[in-house]
XYZ file of C-alpha atoms in Angstrom:
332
model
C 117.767 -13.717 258.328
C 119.313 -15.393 255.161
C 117.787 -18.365 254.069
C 119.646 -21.481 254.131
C 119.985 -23.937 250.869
C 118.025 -26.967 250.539
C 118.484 -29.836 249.019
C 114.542 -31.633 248.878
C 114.517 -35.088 248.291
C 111.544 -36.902 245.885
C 110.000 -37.695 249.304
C 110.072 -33.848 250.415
C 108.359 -33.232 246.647
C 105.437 -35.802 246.812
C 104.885 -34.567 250.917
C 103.981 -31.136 249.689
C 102.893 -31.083 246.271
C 99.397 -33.321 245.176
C 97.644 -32.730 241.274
C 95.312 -30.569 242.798
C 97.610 -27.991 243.989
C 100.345 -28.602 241.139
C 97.096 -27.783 238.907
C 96.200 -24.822 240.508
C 100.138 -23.781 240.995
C 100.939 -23.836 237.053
C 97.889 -22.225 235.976
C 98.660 -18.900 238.175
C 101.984 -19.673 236.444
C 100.597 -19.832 233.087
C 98.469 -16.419 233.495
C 101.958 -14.865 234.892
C 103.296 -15.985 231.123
C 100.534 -14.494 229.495
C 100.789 -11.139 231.219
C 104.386 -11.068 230.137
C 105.426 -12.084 233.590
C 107.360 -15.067 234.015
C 108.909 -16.375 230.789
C 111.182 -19.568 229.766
C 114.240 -20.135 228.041
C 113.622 -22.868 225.081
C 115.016 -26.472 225.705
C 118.418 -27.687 225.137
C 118.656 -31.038 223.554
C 121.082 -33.811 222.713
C 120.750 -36.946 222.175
C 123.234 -40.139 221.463
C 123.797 -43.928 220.835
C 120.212 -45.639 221.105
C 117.868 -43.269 222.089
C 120.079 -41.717 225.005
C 119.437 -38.223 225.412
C 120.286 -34.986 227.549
C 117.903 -31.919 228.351
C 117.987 -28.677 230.043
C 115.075 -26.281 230.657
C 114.951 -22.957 232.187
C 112.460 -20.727 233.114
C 112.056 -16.993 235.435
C 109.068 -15.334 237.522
C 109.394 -11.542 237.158
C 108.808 -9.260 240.385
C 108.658 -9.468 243.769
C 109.276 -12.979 244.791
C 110.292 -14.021 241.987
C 112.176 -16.979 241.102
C 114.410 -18.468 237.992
C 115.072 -22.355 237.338
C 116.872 -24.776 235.266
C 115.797 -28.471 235.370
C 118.477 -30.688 233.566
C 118.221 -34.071 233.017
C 119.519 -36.850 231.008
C 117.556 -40.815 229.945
C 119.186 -43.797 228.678
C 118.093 -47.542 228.459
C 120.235 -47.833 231.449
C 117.736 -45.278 233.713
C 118.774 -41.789 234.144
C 118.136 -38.905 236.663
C 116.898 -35.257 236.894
C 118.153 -32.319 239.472
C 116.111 -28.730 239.396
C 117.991 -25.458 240.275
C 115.616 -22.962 241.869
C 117.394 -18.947 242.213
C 116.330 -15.889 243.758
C 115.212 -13.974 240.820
C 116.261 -10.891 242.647
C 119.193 -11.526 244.398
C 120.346 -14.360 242.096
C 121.113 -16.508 244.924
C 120.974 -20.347 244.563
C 117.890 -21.741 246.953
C 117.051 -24.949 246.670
C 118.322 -28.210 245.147
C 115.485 -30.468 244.331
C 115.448 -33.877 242.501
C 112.784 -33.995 239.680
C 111.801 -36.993 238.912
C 108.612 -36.656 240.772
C 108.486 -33.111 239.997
C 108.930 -34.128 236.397
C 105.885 -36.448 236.721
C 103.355 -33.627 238.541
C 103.890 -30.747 235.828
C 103.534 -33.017 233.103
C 99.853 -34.333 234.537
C 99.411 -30.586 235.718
C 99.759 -29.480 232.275
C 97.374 -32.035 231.246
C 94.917 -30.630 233.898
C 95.024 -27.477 233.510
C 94.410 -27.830 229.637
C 91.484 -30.428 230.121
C 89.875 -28.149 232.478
C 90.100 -24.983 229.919
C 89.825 -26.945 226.536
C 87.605 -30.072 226.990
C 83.659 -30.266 227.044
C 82.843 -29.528 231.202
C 80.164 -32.169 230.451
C 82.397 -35.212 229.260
C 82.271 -38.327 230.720
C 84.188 -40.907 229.216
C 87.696 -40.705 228.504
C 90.690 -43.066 227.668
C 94.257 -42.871 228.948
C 96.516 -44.661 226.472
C 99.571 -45.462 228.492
C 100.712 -47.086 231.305
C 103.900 -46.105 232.126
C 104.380 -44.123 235.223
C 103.385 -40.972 234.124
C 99.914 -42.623 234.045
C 99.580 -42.526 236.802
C 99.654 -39.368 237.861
C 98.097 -38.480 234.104
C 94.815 -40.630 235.136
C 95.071 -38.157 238.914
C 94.949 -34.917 236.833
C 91.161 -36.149 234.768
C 89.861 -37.144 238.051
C 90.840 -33.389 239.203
C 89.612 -31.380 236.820
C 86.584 -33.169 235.384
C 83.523 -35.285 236.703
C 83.759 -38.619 234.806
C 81.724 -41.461 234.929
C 83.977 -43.910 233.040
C 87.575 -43.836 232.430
C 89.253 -46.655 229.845
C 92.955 -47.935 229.673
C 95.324 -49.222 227.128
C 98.695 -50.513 226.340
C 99.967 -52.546 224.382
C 101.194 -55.184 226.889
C 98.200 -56.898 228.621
C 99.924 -57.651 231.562
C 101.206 -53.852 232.068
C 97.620 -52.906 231.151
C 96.145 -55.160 233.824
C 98.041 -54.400 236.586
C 97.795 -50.461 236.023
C 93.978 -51.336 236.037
C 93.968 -53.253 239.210
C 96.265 -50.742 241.228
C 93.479 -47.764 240.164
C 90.424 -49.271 240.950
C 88.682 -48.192 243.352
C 90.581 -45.092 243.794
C 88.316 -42.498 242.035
C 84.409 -42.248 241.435
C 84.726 -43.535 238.279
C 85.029 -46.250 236.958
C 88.578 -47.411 235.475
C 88.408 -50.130 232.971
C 90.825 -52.158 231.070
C 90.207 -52.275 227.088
C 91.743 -54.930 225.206
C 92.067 -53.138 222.530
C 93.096 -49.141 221.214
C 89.600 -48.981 219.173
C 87.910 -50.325 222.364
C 89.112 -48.050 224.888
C 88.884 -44.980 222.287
C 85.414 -45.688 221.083
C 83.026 -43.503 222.866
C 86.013 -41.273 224.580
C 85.254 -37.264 224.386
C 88.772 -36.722 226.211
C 91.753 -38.771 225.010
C 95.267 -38.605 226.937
C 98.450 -40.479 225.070
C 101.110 -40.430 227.236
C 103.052 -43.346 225.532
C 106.689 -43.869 223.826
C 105.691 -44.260 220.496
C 107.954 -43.900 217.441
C 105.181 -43.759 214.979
C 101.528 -42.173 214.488
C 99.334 -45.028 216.246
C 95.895 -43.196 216.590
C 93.975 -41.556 213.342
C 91.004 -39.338 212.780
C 88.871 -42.382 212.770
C 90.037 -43.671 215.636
C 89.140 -39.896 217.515
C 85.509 -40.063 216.083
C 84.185 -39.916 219.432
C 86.610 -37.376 221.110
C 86.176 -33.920 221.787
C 89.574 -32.822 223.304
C 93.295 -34.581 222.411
C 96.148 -34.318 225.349
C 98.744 -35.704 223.016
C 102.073 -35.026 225.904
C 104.190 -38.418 225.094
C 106.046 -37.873 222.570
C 108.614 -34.949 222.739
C 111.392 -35.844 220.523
C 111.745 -34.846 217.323
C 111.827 -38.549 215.724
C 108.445 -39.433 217.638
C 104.708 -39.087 216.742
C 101.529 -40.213 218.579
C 98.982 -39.233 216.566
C 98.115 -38.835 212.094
C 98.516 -35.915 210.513
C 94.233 -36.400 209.714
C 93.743 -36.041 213.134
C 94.116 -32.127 212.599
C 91.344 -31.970 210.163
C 88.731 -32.277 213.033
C 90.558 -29.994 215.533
C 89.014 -26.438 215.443
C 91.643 -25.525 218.347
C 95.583 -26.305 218.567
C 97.329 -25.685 221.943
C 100.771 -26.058 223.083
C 102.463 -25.905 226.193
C 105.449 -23.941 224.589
C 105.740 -22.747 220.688
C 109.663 -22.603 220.664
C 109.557 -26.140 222.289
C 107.265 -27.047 219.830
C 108.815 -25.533 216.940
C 111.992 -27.690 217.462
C 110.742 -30.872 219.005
C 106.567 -31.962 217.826
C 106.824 -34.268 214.776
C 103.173 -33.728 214.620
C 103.273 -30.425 214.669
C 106.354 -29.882 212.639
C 105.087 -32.187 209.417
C 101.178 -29.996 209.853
C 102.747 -26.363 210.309
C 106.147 -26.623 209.014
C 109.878 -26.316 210.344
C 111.615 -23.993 212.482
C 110.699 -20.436 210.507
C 107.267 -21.237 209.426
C 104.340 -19.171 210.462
C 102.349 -21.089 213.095
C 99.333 -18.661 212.768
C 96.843 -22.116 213.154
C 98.449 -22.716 216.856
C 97.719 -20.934 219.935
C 99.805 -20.950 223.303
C 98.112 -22.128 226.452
C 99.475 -19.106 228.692
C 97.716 -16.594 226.372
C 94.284 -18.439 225.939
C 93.756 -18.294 230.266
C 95.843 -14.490 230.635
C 92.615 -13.491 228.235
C 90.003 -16.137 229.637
C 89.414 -18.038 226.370
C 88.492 -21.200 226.879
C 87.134 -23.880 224.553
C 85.454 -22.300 221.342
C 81.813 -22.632 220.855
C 80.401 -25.702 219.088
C 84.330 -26.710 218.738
C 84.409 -30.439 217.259
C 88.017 -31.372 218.821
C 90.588 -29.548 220.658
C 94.324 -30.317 220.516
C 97.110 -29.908 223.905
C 100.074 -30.817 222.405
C 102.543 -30.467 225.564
C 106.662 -30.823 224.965
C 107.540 -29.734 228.469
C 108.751 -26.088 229.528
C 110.699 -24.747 232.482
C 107.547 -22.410 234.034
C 105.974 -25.685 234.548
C 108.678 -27.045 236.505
C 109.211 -23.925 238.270
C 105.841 -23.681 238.978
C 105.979 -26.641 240.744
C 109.261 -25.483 242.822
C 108.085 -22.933 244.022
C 105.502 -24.019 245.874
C 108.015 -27.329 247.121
C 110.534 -25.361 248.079
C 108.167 -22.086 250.088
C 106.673 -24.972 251.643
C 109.948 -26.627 252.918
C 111.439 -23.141 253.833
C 108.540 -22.458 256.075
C 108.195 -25.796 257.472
C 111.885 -27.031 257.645
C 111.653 -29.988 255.220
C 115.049 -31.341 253.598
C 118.447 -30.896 254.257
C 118.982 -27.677 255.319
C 123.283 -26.161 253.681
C 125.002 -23.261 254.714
C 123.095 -20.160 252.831
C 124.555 -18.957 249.504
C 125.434 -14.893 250.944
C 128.225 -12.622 248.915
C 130.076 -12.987 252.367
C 130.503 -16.963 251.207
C 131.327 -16.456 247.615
C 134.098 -14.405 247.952
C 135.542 -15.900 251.386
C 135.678 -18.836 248.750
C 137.400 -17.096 246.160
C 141.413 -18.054 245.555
């Protein structure tokens, strides 16, 4: 029997997928990568008027079962939305429709987790999240599931943001989740540090990191945008990305430390490699940096387990399957 096309609605996403699982779905993604396995196509960018900008990514899972993806998506001041594109890597048939905002959200926290759980001290117990946008939330989700922390500290610049991200966590996890009132506060005494945060310009500094042992630095992906000081890569004794072609183009931070498209990156590791060999943080390591710019396995990682799940279990709206019989009955 020919599967039939789905289109899976944000509610259909968040009903299947939690961290947890989107943790544990984009690491067996990652190793695929690193075995030469499942691969992505680098991201298309544009961007226009006042900070407007459009994005593709694409990605493909070799072998039996295997799937291909594009997410596009485009962000203005006005809002802006995001559709993923999941294909039978085999067949090359078009399965499932999904919208991505909250698939967007998951693989950029599972990202997070899956480098804090390889890269950061398994001992910490203090962190900060800087940030309070949405993606905080489900950033603050991915610490809780991949580390045992007693104390987790939270800052933005706008106290009332800050306040009521505080007050809508508490009591949620074993830890404790506090406010700071200021950026020194909440990342004094911090071994794990997540900015996920708009920033134009550096805001954090080697001083500032005294305390931390590992750096998720996944906010700012745009080539005019920086999080962190170029210092703050005197400390590190390990540089991750997500993505080096992604990287390459689109890290201000990593761009201005390693140099433009064309210059040897020999200082920067990809995550996929580091768990296909089982590397994981190196021995007596002072600070470790995740610098994540978004990819297409991540998203597809995520997919693929939405969309099996909805196939199996009839979620979404189920279209007429996508068969050769179709496409050329709808040929002129």
């Amino acid at each position: 029997m020919t599967d039939a096309l789905r289109y899976l609605t944000e509610r259909d996403v968040v009903s299947v997928l939690d961290i947890p699982k989107a943790i544990d779905a984009l690491h067996a993604m990652l190793v695929a990568q690193g075995r030469e396995q499942a691969r992505n196509l680098p991201k298309a960018l544009a961007t226009w008027g006042d900070g407007s900008s459009m994005h593709a990514l694409g990605s493909v899972q070799t072998g039996a079962g295997g799937y291909a993806g594009f997410k596009t998506w485009v962000h203005t001041k006005s809002g802006g939305g995001s559709l993923f594109s999941l294909f039978d890597a085999e067949t090359g048939f078009l399965r499932a429709v999904i919208e991505a905002r909250a698939l967007g959200m998951l693989r950029t926290a599972a990202i997070s987790g899956v480098a804090t759980r390889a890269l950061a001290p398994a001992d910490a117990a203090c962190a900060a999240l800087i940030g309070t946008g949405p993606q905080a939330v489900t950033q603050l989700a991915a610490l809780a599931a991949v580390r045992k922390l007693r104390r987790v500290r939270i800052y933005s610049p706008t106290p009332e943001k800050r306040r009521a991200f505080v007050a809508s966590m508490q009591g949620k996890y074993a830890f404790d989740v506090e406010e700071a009132s200021s950026l020194e506060h909440a990342l004094a005494g911090a071994e794990i540090v997540t900015l996920i945060t708009r920033a134009v310009e550096p805001f954090v500094d080697a001083a500032m990191l005294a305390d931390c042992r590992h750096l998720n630095a996944v906010g700012a992906i745009l080539p005019a945008k920086a999080e962190f000081a170029q210092d703050v890569f005197e400390r590190a004794d390990r540089v991750v990305v997500d993505d080096m072609e992604n990287a390459r183009r689109g890290s201000r931070e990593l761009r201005e430390r390693f140099g433009a498209e064309g210059a040897p990156w020999q200082d920067v590791a990809v995550l996929s490699d580091l768990l296909a060999a089982g590397e994981s943080r190196p021995q007596d390591a002072r600070l470790t940096i995740f610098k994540g710019m978004g990819m297409g396995l991540s998203d597809l990682a995520m997919a693929r387990v939405v969309y099996e799940h909805a196939r199996d279990y009839g979620l979404g709206v189920a279209l007429p399957p996508q068969t050769r019989e179709n496409l050329l009955l709808a040929q002129p």
